[in-house]
Coordinates of C-alpha atoms and ligand atoms in Angstrom, one line a residue:
M1 CA 15.7 15.1 -6.6
T2 CA 15.9 11.5 -7.7
A3 CA 17.0 10.5 -11.2
T4 CA 13.8 8.5 -11.5
A5 CA 11.6 11.5 -10.7
T6 CA 13.5 13.5 -13.3
D7 CA 13.1 10.8 -16.0
Q8 CA 9.3 10.4 -15.4
A9 CA 8.5 14.1 -15.4
T10 CA 6.1 15.0 -18.2
D11 CA 5.0 18.3 -19.4
R12 CA 1.6 17.9 -18.1
A13 CA 2.9 17.7 -14.5
I14 CA 3.1 20.9 -12.3
D15 CA 6.2 22.7 -13.2
R16 CA 9.1 22.0 -10.6
S17 CA 9.6 25.6 -9.9
S18 CA 5.8 26.1 -9.1
P19 CA 5.0 26.6 -5.5
V20 CA 3.1 23.9 -3.7
A21 CA 1.0 24.4 -0.6
V22 CA 0.3 21.8 2.0
V23 CA -2.6 22.6 4.4
G24 CA -2.7 20.5 7.5
T25 CA 0.8 19.6 8.7
G26 CA 0.2 16.5 10.8
T27 CA 1.4 13.0 9.9
M28 CA 0.3 13.1 6.3
G29 CA 0.8 16.8 5.5
Q30 CA 4.5 16.4 6.7
G31 CA 5.2 13.5 4.5
I32 CA 3.6 14.9 1.4
A33 CA 5.3 18.2 1.9
Q34 CA 8.6 16.3 2.0
V35 CA 7.9 14.5 -1.2
A36 CA 7.1 17.7 -3.0
L37 CA 10.1 19.5 -1.5
V38 CA 12.6 16.7 -2.5
A39 CA 11.1 16.8 -6.0
G40 CA 12.2 20.4 -6.3
H41 CA 9.2 22.6 -5.5
P42 CA 9.1 25.5 -3.2
V43 CA 6.7 24.3 -0.4
R44 CA 4.5 26.3 2.0
L45 CA 3.0 24.7 5.0
Y46 CA -0.2 25.9 6.6
D47 CA -2.0 24.7 9.8
T48 CA -4.7 26.2 11.9
A49 CA -3.0 25.0 15.2
P50 CA -0.6 27.8 16.3
G51 CA 3.0 26.9 15.8
R52 CA 2.2 23.7 14.1
A53 CA 3.4 24.6 10.6
K54 CA 6.8 25.7 12.1
T55 CA 7.1 22.5 14.0
A56 CA 6.3 20.6 10.9
A57 CA 8.9 22.4 8.9
D58 CA 11.4 21.5 11.7
A59 CA 10.3 18.0 11.6
I60 CA 10.7 17.8 7.8
T61 CA 14.3 19.4 8.1
A62 CA 15.2 16.8 10.7
R63 CA 14.0 14.0 8.3
L64 CA 16.1 15.5 5.5
D65 CA 19.2 15.5 7.9
R66 CA 18.6 11.8 8.4
L67 CA 18.5 11.2 4.7
V68 CA 21.8 13.1 4.4
E69 CA 23.3 10.9 7.2
K70 CA 22.2 7.8 5.3
G71 CA 23.7 9.0 2.1
R72 CA 20.3 9.2 0.3
L73 CA 20.4 13.1 -0.1
S74 CA 23.4 15.3 -0.8
A75 CA 24.2 18.0 1.7
G76 CA 23.7 20.6 -1.1
D77 CA 20.2 19.2 -2.0
R78 CA 19.2 19.3 1.6
E79 CA 20.4 23.1 1.9
A80 CA 18.4 23.8 -1.3
A81 CA 15.4 21.9 -0.1
T82 CA 15.2 23.7 3.3
A83 CA 15.6 27.0 1.6
R84 CA 12.5 26.3 -0.4
L85 CA 10.4 25.3 2.7
A86 CA 8.5 27.9 4.5
P87 CA 5.7 27.9 7.1
A88 CA 2.8 30.2 6.2
E89 CA 1.2 32.5 8.9
T90 CA -2.2 32.8 7.2
L91 CA -4.1 31.0 4.3
A92 CA -3.7 34.2 2.4
D93 CA 0.0 33.4 2.2
L94 CA -0.7 30.6 0.0
A95 CA -1.6 33.0 -2.9
G96 CA 0.5 32.1 -6.0
S97 CA 0.5 28.3 -5.3
D98 CA 0.0 26.2 -8.4
L99 CA -1.1 23.2 -6.3
V100 CA -2.6 22.9 -2.9
I101 CA -2.9 19.6 -1.2
E102 CA -5.1 19.3 1.9
A103 CA -4.3 16.9 4.7
V104 CA -6.5 18.3 7.6
L105 CA -8.9 16.6 9.9
E106 CA -11.1 13.9 8.4
Q107 CA -14.3 15.9 8.7
L108 CA -16.5 16.9 5.7
D109 CA -17.5 20.4 6.8
V110 CA -14.1 21.4 7.8
K111 CA -12.6 20.4 4.4
Q112 CA -15.4 22.0 2.5
R113 CA -15.0 25.2 4.3
L114 CA -11.2 25.3 3.8
F115 CA -11.5 24.8 0.1
R116 CA -14.1 27.5 -0.2
E117 CA -11.9 29.9 1.6
L118 CA -8.9 28.8 -0.5
E119 CA -10.7 29.5 -3.7
D120 CA -10.6 33.2 -2.6
V121 CA -6.9 33.0 -2.2
V122 CA -5.4 31.1 -5.1
S123 CA -6.0 31.6 -8.9
D124 CA -8.6 29.7 -10.8
A125 CA -5.8 27.6 -12.5
C126 CA -4.4 26.3 -9.2
L127 CA -4.9 22.6 -8.9
L128 CA -6.7 21.6 -5.6
A129 CA -6.3 18.3 -4.0
T130 CA -7.5 16.4 -1.0
N131 CA -5.7 13.6 0.7
T132 CA -9.0 12.3 2.2
S133 CA -9.1 8.5 2.7
S134 CA -12.8 8.0 3.5
L135 CA -14.8 11.0 2.5
S136 CA -16.3 11.6 -0.9
V137 CA -14.1 13.8 -3.2
T138 CA -17.4 14.9 -4.9
A139 CA -18.8 16.0 -1.6
I140 CA -15.8 17.9 -0.5
G141 CA -15.5 19.7 -3.9
G142 CA -19.3 20.1 -4.2
A143 CA -19.4 23.8 -3.1
L144 CA -16.4 25.0 -5.1
R145 CA -16.9 27.7 -7.6
V146 CA -14.4 26.0 -10.1
P147 CA -15.0 22.4 -9.2
G148 CA -13.3 21.0 -12.3
R149 CA -9.8 21.5 -11.0
F150 CA -10.5 19.5 -7.5
V151 CA -9.1 16.0 -7.4
G152 CA -8.3 13.4 -4.7
L153 CA -4.5 12.7 -4.2
H154 CA -4.5 9.8 -1.7
F155 CA -1.1 9.1 -0.3
F156 CA -0.3 6.3 1.9
N157 CA 1.5 6.5 5.2
P158 CA 4.5 7.1 5.4
A159 CA 4.1 9.2 2.2
P160 CA 7.9 9.7 1.6
L161 CA 8.3 5.9 1.4
L162 CA 5.2 4.3 0.0
P163 CA 5.0 4.7 -3.7
L164 CA 1.3 4.3 -4.3
V165 CA -0.9 7.4 -4.9
E166 CA -4.6 6.9 -5.8
V167 CA -5.6 9.9 -8.0
V168 CA -9.4 10.1 -7.4
S169 CA -11.8 11.9 -9.9
G170 CA -15.0 13.2 -8.4
F171 CA -18.1 13.7 -10.5
A172 CA -17.0 17.3 -11.3
T173 CA -13.4 16.7 -11.7
D174 CA -12.0 17.6 -15.2
E175 CA -10.1 15.0 -16.9
S176 CA -7.3 17.6 -17.5
A177 CA -6.9 18.1 -13.7
A178 CA -6.9 14.3 -12.9
T179 CA -4.1 13.9 -15.7
R180 CA -2.1 16.9 -14.1
A181 CA -2.4 15.3 -10.7
Y182 CA -1.4 11.9 -12.0
D183 CA 1.6 13.2 -14.0
T184 CA 2.7 15.3 -11.0
A185 CA 2.7 12.3 -8.7
R186 CA 4.7 10.4 -11.3
A187 CA 7.1 13.3 -11.6
W188 CA 7.6 13.0 -7.8
G189 CA 8.7 9.5 -8.3
K190 CA 5.4 8.0 -7.2
T191 CA 3.4 5.2 -8.8
P192 CA -0.1 6.8 -9.3
V193 CA -3.2 4.9 -10.1
R194 CA -6.4 6.4 -11.4
C195 CA -9.8 5.7 -9.7
A196 CA -13.4 6.9 -9.4
D197 CA -14.9 8.4 -6.3
T198 CA -16.3 5.4 -4.6
P199 CA -16.1 4.4 -1.0
G200 CA -12.6 3.3 0.0
F201 CA -11.3 4.1 -3.5
I202 CA -9.2 1.1 -4.6
V203 CA -7.1 -0.2 -1.7
N204 CA -9.4 0.5 1.2
R205 CA -12.4 -1.2 -0.6
I206 CA -10.7 -4.3 -2.1
A207 CA -8.7 -5.1 1.0
R208 CA -11.7 -5.4 3.2
P209 CA -12.2 -9.2 2.9
F210 CA -8.5 -9.8 3.8
Y211 CA -9.4 -8.6 7.4
A212 CA -13.0 -9.8 7.4
E213 CA -12.6 -13.3 6.3
A214 CA -9.8 -13.9 9.0
L215 CA -12.1 -12.4 11.6
R216 CA -15.0 -14.7 10.5
V217 CA -12.8 -17.7 10.7
Y218 CA -11.7 -16.6 14.1
E219 CA -15.2 -15.9 15.2
E220 CA -16.3 -19.5 14.2
R221 CA -13.5 -20.6 16.5
A222 CA -12.0 -22.6 13.6
A223 CA -8.5 -21.3 14.4
D224 CA -6.7 -18.8 16.6
P225 CA -5.2 -15.5 15.3
A226 CA -1.6 -16.9 15.4
T227 CA -2.7 -19.9 13.2
I228 CA -4.6 -17.8 10.8
D229 CA -1.9 -15.2 10.4
A230 CA 0.6 -18.0 9.8
V231 CA -1.5 -19.7 7.1
L232 CA -2.1 -16.4 5.3
R233 CA 1.7 -15.7 5.4
E234 CA 3.1 -19.1 4.7
C235 CA 0.5 -20.5 2.5
G236 CA -1.2 -17.4 1.1
G237 CA 2.1 -15.5 0.5
F238 CA 1.0 -12.3 2.2
R239 CA 3.7 -10.4 3.9
M240 CA 1.8 -10.1 7.2
G241 CA -1.4 -11.9 8.5
P242 CA -4.5 -9.8 9.2
F243 CA -4.2 -10.0 12.9
E244 CA -0.6 -8.8 13.2
L245 CA -1.2 -6.2 10.5
T246 CA -4.2 -4.7 12.2
D247 CA -2.3 -4.6 15.5
L248 CA 0.3 -2.6 13.7
I249 CA -2.2 -0.3 11.8
G250 CA -4.3 0.2 15.0
Q251 CA -7.5 -1.7 15.7
D252 CA -9.4 1.5 15.9
V253 CA -8.0 2.8 12.7
N254 CA -8.7 -0.4 10.8
E255 CA -12.1 -0.7 12.2
A256 CA -13.0 2.9 11.4
V257 CA -12.1 2.3 7.7
T258 CA -14.3 -0.9 7.6
R259 CA -17.2 1.0 9.3
S260 CA -16.8 4.0 7.0
V261 CA -16.9 1.9 3.9
W262 CA -19.8 -0.3 5.2
E263 CA -21.8 2.8 6.0
S264 CA -21.0 4.5 2.7
F265 CA -22.2 1.4 0.8
F266 CA -25.5 1.7 2.8
Q267 CA -24.6 -1.2 5.1
D268 CA -24.0 -3.6 2.2
P269 CA -23.5 -7.1 3.8
K270 CA -20.3 -7.6 1.8
F271 CA -18.7 -5.0 4.0
T272 CA -20.1 -6.0 7.4
P273 CA -17.8 -5.2 10.3
S274 CA -16.7 -7.7 12.8
L275 CA -18.1 -8.1 16.4
A276 CA -14.9 -9.5 17.6
Q277 CA -13.0 -6.5 16.4
R278 CA -15.6 -4.1 17.9
R279 CA -15.1 -5.7 21.3
L280 CA -11.4 -5.4 20.9
V281 CA -11.7 -1.7 20.2
E282 CA -14.1 -1.2 23.1
S283 CA -11.8 -2.8 25.5
G284 CA -9.0 -0.5 24.4
R285 CA -6.9 -3.3 22.9
L286 CA -5.9 -1.1 20.0
G287 CA -2.7 -3.0 19.1
R288 CA 1.0 -2.2 19.2
K289 CA 0.4 1.4 20.2
A290 CA -1.7 0.2 23.3
G291 CA 0.8 -2.6 24.3
Q292 CA -2.1 -5.1 23.4
G293 CA -4.2 -6.0 20.6
W294 CA -4.8 -9.5 19.2
Y295 CA -1.3 -10.1 20.6
A296 CA 0.5 -8.7 23.6
Y297 CA 3.5 -6.3 23.2
G298 CA 4.8 -5.8 26.7
D299 CA 8.3 -6.5 27.7
G300 CA 8.9 -10.2 27.7
D301 CA 5.6 -10.9 25.9
E302 CA 6.0 -13.6 23.2
R303 CA 3.9 -14.1 20.2
P304 CA 1.9 -17.3 20.5
E305 CA 2.9 -20.0 18.1
P306 CA 0.6 -21.2 15.4
H307 CA -0.9 -24.7 15.8
T308 CA 1.4 -27.0 14.0
A309 CA 0.8 -30.8 13.7
A310 CA 3.3 -33.2 15.3
P311 CA 5.2 -35.4 12.8
E312 CA 3.2 -38.2 11.2
R313 CA 4.1 -40.9 8.8
A314 CA 3.7 -40.2 5.1
P315 CA 1.7 -42.7 3.1
V316 CA 3.8 -44.8 0.6
A317 CA 1.2 -44.2 -2.2
V318 CA -1.8 -42.0 -3.0
A319 CA -4.2 -42.1 -5.9
V320 CA -5.0 -39.0 -8.0
A321 CA -8.7 -38.9 -9.1
G322 CA -9.3 -36.3 -11.7
D323 CA -8.1 -32.7 -12.1
L324 CA -7.0 -31.0 -8.9
G325 CA -7.6 -27.7 -10.5
P326 CA -5.5 -24.8 -8.7
A327 CA -3.8 -27.6 -6.7
A328 CA -2.7 -29.6 -9.6
A329 CA 1.0 -28.8 -8.9
L330 CA 0.7 -31.1 -5.8
V331 CA 1.0 -34.2 -8.0
E332 CA 4.4 -33.5 -9.1
L333 CA 5.5 -32.4 -5.5
I334 CA 4.2 -35.7 -4.2
R335 CA 6.2 -37.7 -6.9
E336 CA 9.3 -35.7 -6.1
A337 CA 8.9 -36.6 -2.3
G338 CA 9.2 -40.3 -3.5
I339 CA 5.6 -41.2 -2.8
E340 CA 4.0 -43.4 -5.5
V341 CA 1.2 -41.7 -7.3
R342 CA -1.4 -43.8 -9.1
E343 CA -4.2 -42.5 -11.3
T344 CA -7.7 -43.5 -10.6
T345 CA -11.1 -42.7 -12.0
P346 CA -13.0 -40.1 -9.9
H347 CA -16.0 -41.4 -8.1
V348 CA -19.3 -40.2 -9.7
S349 CA -20.2 -38.2 -6.7
A350 CA -16.9 -36.1 -6.8
R351 CA -17.5 -32.5 -7.9
S352 CA -13.8 -32.0 -8.4
G353 CA -10.6 -34.0 -8.3
Y354 CA -9.0 -35.3 -5.1
L355 CA -6.2 -37.4 -3.7
E356 CA -7.2 -40.8 -2.3
L357 CA -5.1 -41.9 0.9
P358 CA -4.6 -45.7 1.5
D359 CA -7.4 -45.9 3.9
G360 CA -9.8 -44.4 1.4
T361 CA -10.0 -41.0 2.8
W362 CA -10.3 -38.2 0.2
L363 CA -8.0 -35.2 0.4
Q364 CA -9.6 -32.4 -1.6
L365 CA -8.8 -28.6 -2.2
T366 CA -11.7 -26.8 -0.4
E367 CA -14.5 -26.2 -2.7
G368 CA -16.4 -23.7 -0.2
L369 CA -18.6 -26.4 1.4
A370 CA -18.0 -27.8 4.8
A371 CA -16.1 -31.2 4.7
T372 CA -18.5 -32.8 7.2
S373 CA -21.2 -34.7 5.2
A374 CA -22.9 -37.9 5.7
L375 CA -22.6 -38.6 2.0
R376 CA -18.7 -38.7 2.2
P377 CA -17.6 -39.2 5.9
S378 CA -13.9 -39.7 5.1
L379 CA -13.1 -36.3 3.6
I380 CA -10.3 -33.8 4.4
H381 CA -10.1 -30.4 2.8
F382 CA -6.9 -28.6 2.3
D383 CA -6.3 -24.9 1.7
L384 CA -5.5 -23.1 -1.4
A385 CA -1.9 -22.0 -1.7
L386 CA -0.6 -19.1 -3.7
D387 CA 2.1 -21.5 -4.8
Y388 CA 2.2 -25.0 -3.6
R389 CA 5.9 -25.5 -4.2
E390 CA 6.8 -22.3 -2.2
A391 CA 4.3 -22.7 0.6
G392 CA 5.8 -23.4 4.0
R393 CA 2.5 -24.4 5.7
I394 CA -0.9 -25.8 4.7
A395 CA -4.1 -25.9 6.6
L396 CA -6.2 -29.0 6.7
A397 CA -9.9 -29.2 7.8
P398 CA -11.1 -32.7 8.4
S399 CA -14.8 -33.8 8.3
G400 CA -16.1 -34.3 11.8
L401 CA -16.5 -37.9 10.6
A402 CA -13.0 -38.4 9.1
P403 CA -11.0 -41.4 10.6
H404 CA -8.0 -40.7 12.7
D405 CA -5.8 -42.7 10.2
G406 CA -6.8 -40.7 7.3
L407 CA -6.0 -37.5 9.1
A408 CA -2.5 -38.8 10.2
A409 CA -1.8 -39.8 6.7
A410 CA -2.9 -36.5 5.2
V411 CA -0.7 -34.6 7.7
G412 CA 2.3 -36.9 7.0
L413 CA 1.8 -36.5 3.2
F414 CA 2.1 -32.7 3.5
Q415 CA 5.0 -33.0 5.8
A416 CA 6.8 -35.1 3.3
L417 CA 6.5 -32.2 0.9
G418 CA 8.3 -30.0 3.4
K419 CA 5.2 -28.2 4.7
K420 CA 4.1 -27.5 8.3
V421 CA 0.5 -28.4 8.7
S422 CA -2.1 -26.6 10.8
V423 CA -5.2 -28.7 11.3
V424 CA -8.3 -26.3 11.7
R425 CA -11.9 -26.8 12.4
D426 CA -14.1 -27.7 9.4
V427 CA -14.7 -24.1 8.2
P428 CA -16.2 -23.7 4.6
G429 CA -13.6 -22.3 2.3
L430 CA -10.8 -22.6 4.7
I431 CA -8.6 -19.6 5.2
V432 CA -6.7 -18.6 2.0
A433 CA -9.3 -19.9 -0.4
R434 CA -12.1 -18.0 1.0
T435 CA -9.9 -14.8 1.4
A436 CA -8.6 -15.1 -2.1
A437 CA -12.0 -15.7 -3.6
M438 CA -13.5 -12.6 -2.0
L439 CA -10.5 -10.4 -3.0
V440 CA -10.8 -11.7 -6.4
D441 CA -14.6 -11.0 -6.6
F442 CA -14.2 -7.5 -5.0
A443 CA -11.6 -6.6 -7.6
A444 CA -13.6 -8.0 -10.6
D445 CA -16.7 -6.1 -9.3
A446 CA -14.7 -2.9 -8.9
V447 CA -13.3 -3.1 -12.6
S448 CA -16.9 -3.6 -13.9
R449 CA -18.2 -0.7 -11.9
G450 CA -15.5 1.6 -13.4
V451 CA -13.7 2.2 -10.1
A452 CA -10.4 1.5 -11.7
S453 CA -8.7 -0.5 -14.5
A454 CA -7.7 -4.1 -13.9
D455 CA -4.0 -3.1 -14.1
D456 CA -4.5 -0.1 -11.7
I457 CA -6.2 -2.5 -9.2
D458 CA -3.4 -5.0 -9.3
T459 CA -0.8 -2.2 -8.9
A460 CA -2.7 -0.6 -6.1
M461 CA -3.0 -3.9 -4.1
R462 CA 0.6 -4.9 -4.7
L463 CA 2.0 -1.4 -3.6
G464 CA -0.6 -0.2 -1.2
V465 CA -0.9 -3.4 0.8
N466 CA 2.0 -5.4 -0.3
Y467 CA -0.1 -8.2 -1.8
P468 CA 2.1 -10.9 -3.4
V469 CA 0.1 -10.7 -6.6
G470 CA -2.8 -8.5 -7.7
P471 CA -6.3 -9.9 -7.3
I472 CA -7.2 -9.6 -10.9
A473 CA -4.1 -11.6 -11.9
W474 CA -4.7 -14.1 -9.1
G475 CA -8.2 -14.6 -10.3
E476 CA -7.1 -15.3 -13.8
S477 CA -4.6 -17.9 -12.7
L478 CA -7.4 -19.6 -10.5
S479 CA -9.9 -19.1 -13.2
A480 CA -13.2 -17.2 -12.7
S481 CA -15.1 -20.4 -12.8
W482 CA -13.2 -21.9 -9.8
V483 CA -13.7 -18.6 -7.7
R484 CA -17.3 -18.4 -8.7
A485 CA -17.9 -22.1 -7.7
L486 CA -16.2 -21.5 -4.3
L487 CA -18.3 -18.4 -3.6
E488 CA -21.5 -20.1 -4.7
A489 CA -20.6 -23.0 -2.2
L490 CA -19.9 -20.4 0.5
H491 CA -23.2 -18.7 -0.3
L492 CA -25.0 -21.9 0.3
E493 CA -23.2 -22.3 3.6
Y494 CA -23.9 -18.8 4.7
P495 CA -27.1 -17.6 3.0
S496 CA -26.7 -13.8 2.9
A497 CA -25.7 -11.6 0.2
R498 CA -22.2 -11.6 1.5
Y499 CA -20.8 -14.4 -0.6
A500 CA -23.1 -14.1 -3.8
P501 CA -20.5 -13.8 -6.6
S502 CA -20.7 -10.6 -8.4
Q503 CA -22.2 -10.2 -11.9
A504 CA -18.7 -9.4 -13.1
L505 CA -17.3 -12.7 -11.9
I506 CA -20.3 -14.6 -13.3
R507 CA -19.8 -13.0 -16.7
R508 CA -16.1 -13.7 -16.6
S509 CA -16.7 -17.3 -15.8
E510 CA -19.3 -17.7 -18.6
T511 CA -16.9 -16.1 -21.1
Q512 CA -14.1 -18.4 -20.0
K513 CA -16.4 -21.4 -20.4
A514 CA -17.4 -20.4 -23.9
S515 CA -13.9 -19.8 -25.1
R516 CA -12.8 -23.2 -23.8
P517 CA -12.1 -25.6 -26.7
Ligands
NAD601 N1 -2.8 8.9 8.9 C1 -2.9 8.1 7.7 O1 -2.5 7.0 7.7 C2 -3.5 8.6 6.6 C3 -3.4 8.0 5.3 C4 -3.9 8.6 4.1 C5 -4.8 9.6 4.2 N2 -4.9 10.3 5.5 C6 -5.9 11.4 5.4 O2 -5.0 12.7 5.6 C7 -5.7 13.6 6.4 C8 -4.8 14.1 7.5 O3 -4.6 12.9 8.3 P1 -3.3 12.8 9.4 O4 -3.3 11.5 9.9 O5 -2.1 13.6 8.8 O6 -4.0 13.7 10.5 P2 -3.2 14.5 11.7 O7 -4.2 14.6 12.9 O8 -1.9 14.0 11.9 O9 -3.0 16.0 11.1 C9 -4.1 16.9 10.9 C10 -3.7 18.3 10.9 O10 -4.6 19.2 10.4 C11 -4.6 20.5 11.2 N3 -5.9 21.1 10.9 C12 -7.1 20.7 11.3 N4 -8.0 21.4 10.8 C13 -7.4 22.4 9.9 C14 -7.8 23.5 9.1 N5 -9.1 23.7 9.0 N6 -6.8 24.2 8.4 C15 -5.5 23.8 8.5 N7 -5.1 22.8 9.3 C16 -6.0 22.1 9.9 C17 -4.5 19.9 12.6 O11 -4.0 21.0 13.4 C18 -3.3 18.8 12.3 O12 -2.1 19.3 12.4 C19 -7.0 13.0 6.7 O13 -8.0 13.4 5.6 C20 -6.8 11.5 6.6 O14 -8.0 10.8 6.4 C21 -4.4 9.7 6.6

């Protein structure tokens, strides 16, 4: 048991001496059982496949041995833990459990049947939990005699390592049951968040645009996977890009989540799956596990390099016209690079601030419209960075009419700031900006629909998928008005319900405008 787990234990959590049962002892069941075991509970394992529970117990013991070797568990604690671990022969052996966590096949009828049978075995006070990631908690618990004690406890893989647990309340879940589940997860050293029973819960719902926008940019042939990955990592601050991440997760697994969320939302266009990913799955290119996904993983295969522009000369001076909004930090960086910065009055046609290069080309943070426009031929868009000072790369999208000299100067300018530059096709909203705007909107929408609190959403996205900042906090720093304007422009470019800003974002931007002095 860790010190943290002890400190965080509360009297609403399941008592440490109480038996916990785990049903379904595959990948998740084993991980969850290990967590409960190390937290001090007696743990019983049950699986319908003959011998599987015993194999799982052996695998957990072997993992504890490795923790001892690494000095993360004492030999005494390992002995005590394994003495508390027992495979069960039948479901009836789980009588006396105070908490049962189910991690069986992701199939509604299988889970429903299991819980109905479990109710005949355990007491009415026993907390029942499902680890489902895509089924409705309400539907699984629908046929229970005592449905109030049924809750979702969604762990992430690998459960012993990843701190996040989504505690999901179905329509019938009692508040006391959700609180008990929450406190138990905390007592186990996890970081639980509360959420309502809606498709994808928090993480699998809000993360969808991270994959979908990258796939759309790729499908428009605006950039290749290696470049999109590099821009999202080095400019967006994400730990991994969507193509390399889905190769790791498995294209089939990632696509199945997307399809399940899309189907569950009655094919809402905001969640439409990608044709490119469908083809990848159909062709068996499932990612690392298949040796081939977006990238090849055979011996000697090398990851393709992102497109990076060759060195160009920086301009000696640029003019700043108006407020650069979320890119305002660039002005200071340009000065620090020894490039003269003049201030100039923005042109009447400019919707937002821009940098003017010596040849008259405008360099503007993407506003969601394509750069190519007869009204302003010499326009180059640059992408949003999580932090312009820290960013190692920036994507530029020149108008199809932009002069070569302007593009060379724009590339040279960012190179003088120490950034690598990826020139991509003129895609509306570029790469990071459209991804961030969609994540912010999905998060704002989820809060307003009562899926979870703003804090829990940010915690879930940082811990569940390693985002550098929570989408609610990112939206606040960008401003709801900026995000809304970007989405409205994308909505003009791609007229469908996909990019229409949510009511929640619109209200937030109106509130911000009203409170501005
Ligand atoms: N794998 C993940 O990354 C992940 C993450 C979060 C949640 N989940 C969810 O966890 C659950 C389990 O996923 P997994 O990846 O561990 O699956 P898995 O295939 O590794 O293991 C499932 C186990 O359940 C057993 N089983 C099937 N029907 C059973 C029944 N009626 N009673 C008892 N045992 C039964 C199987 O024999 C198998 O050992 C699913 O609901 C899944 O959606 C998975």
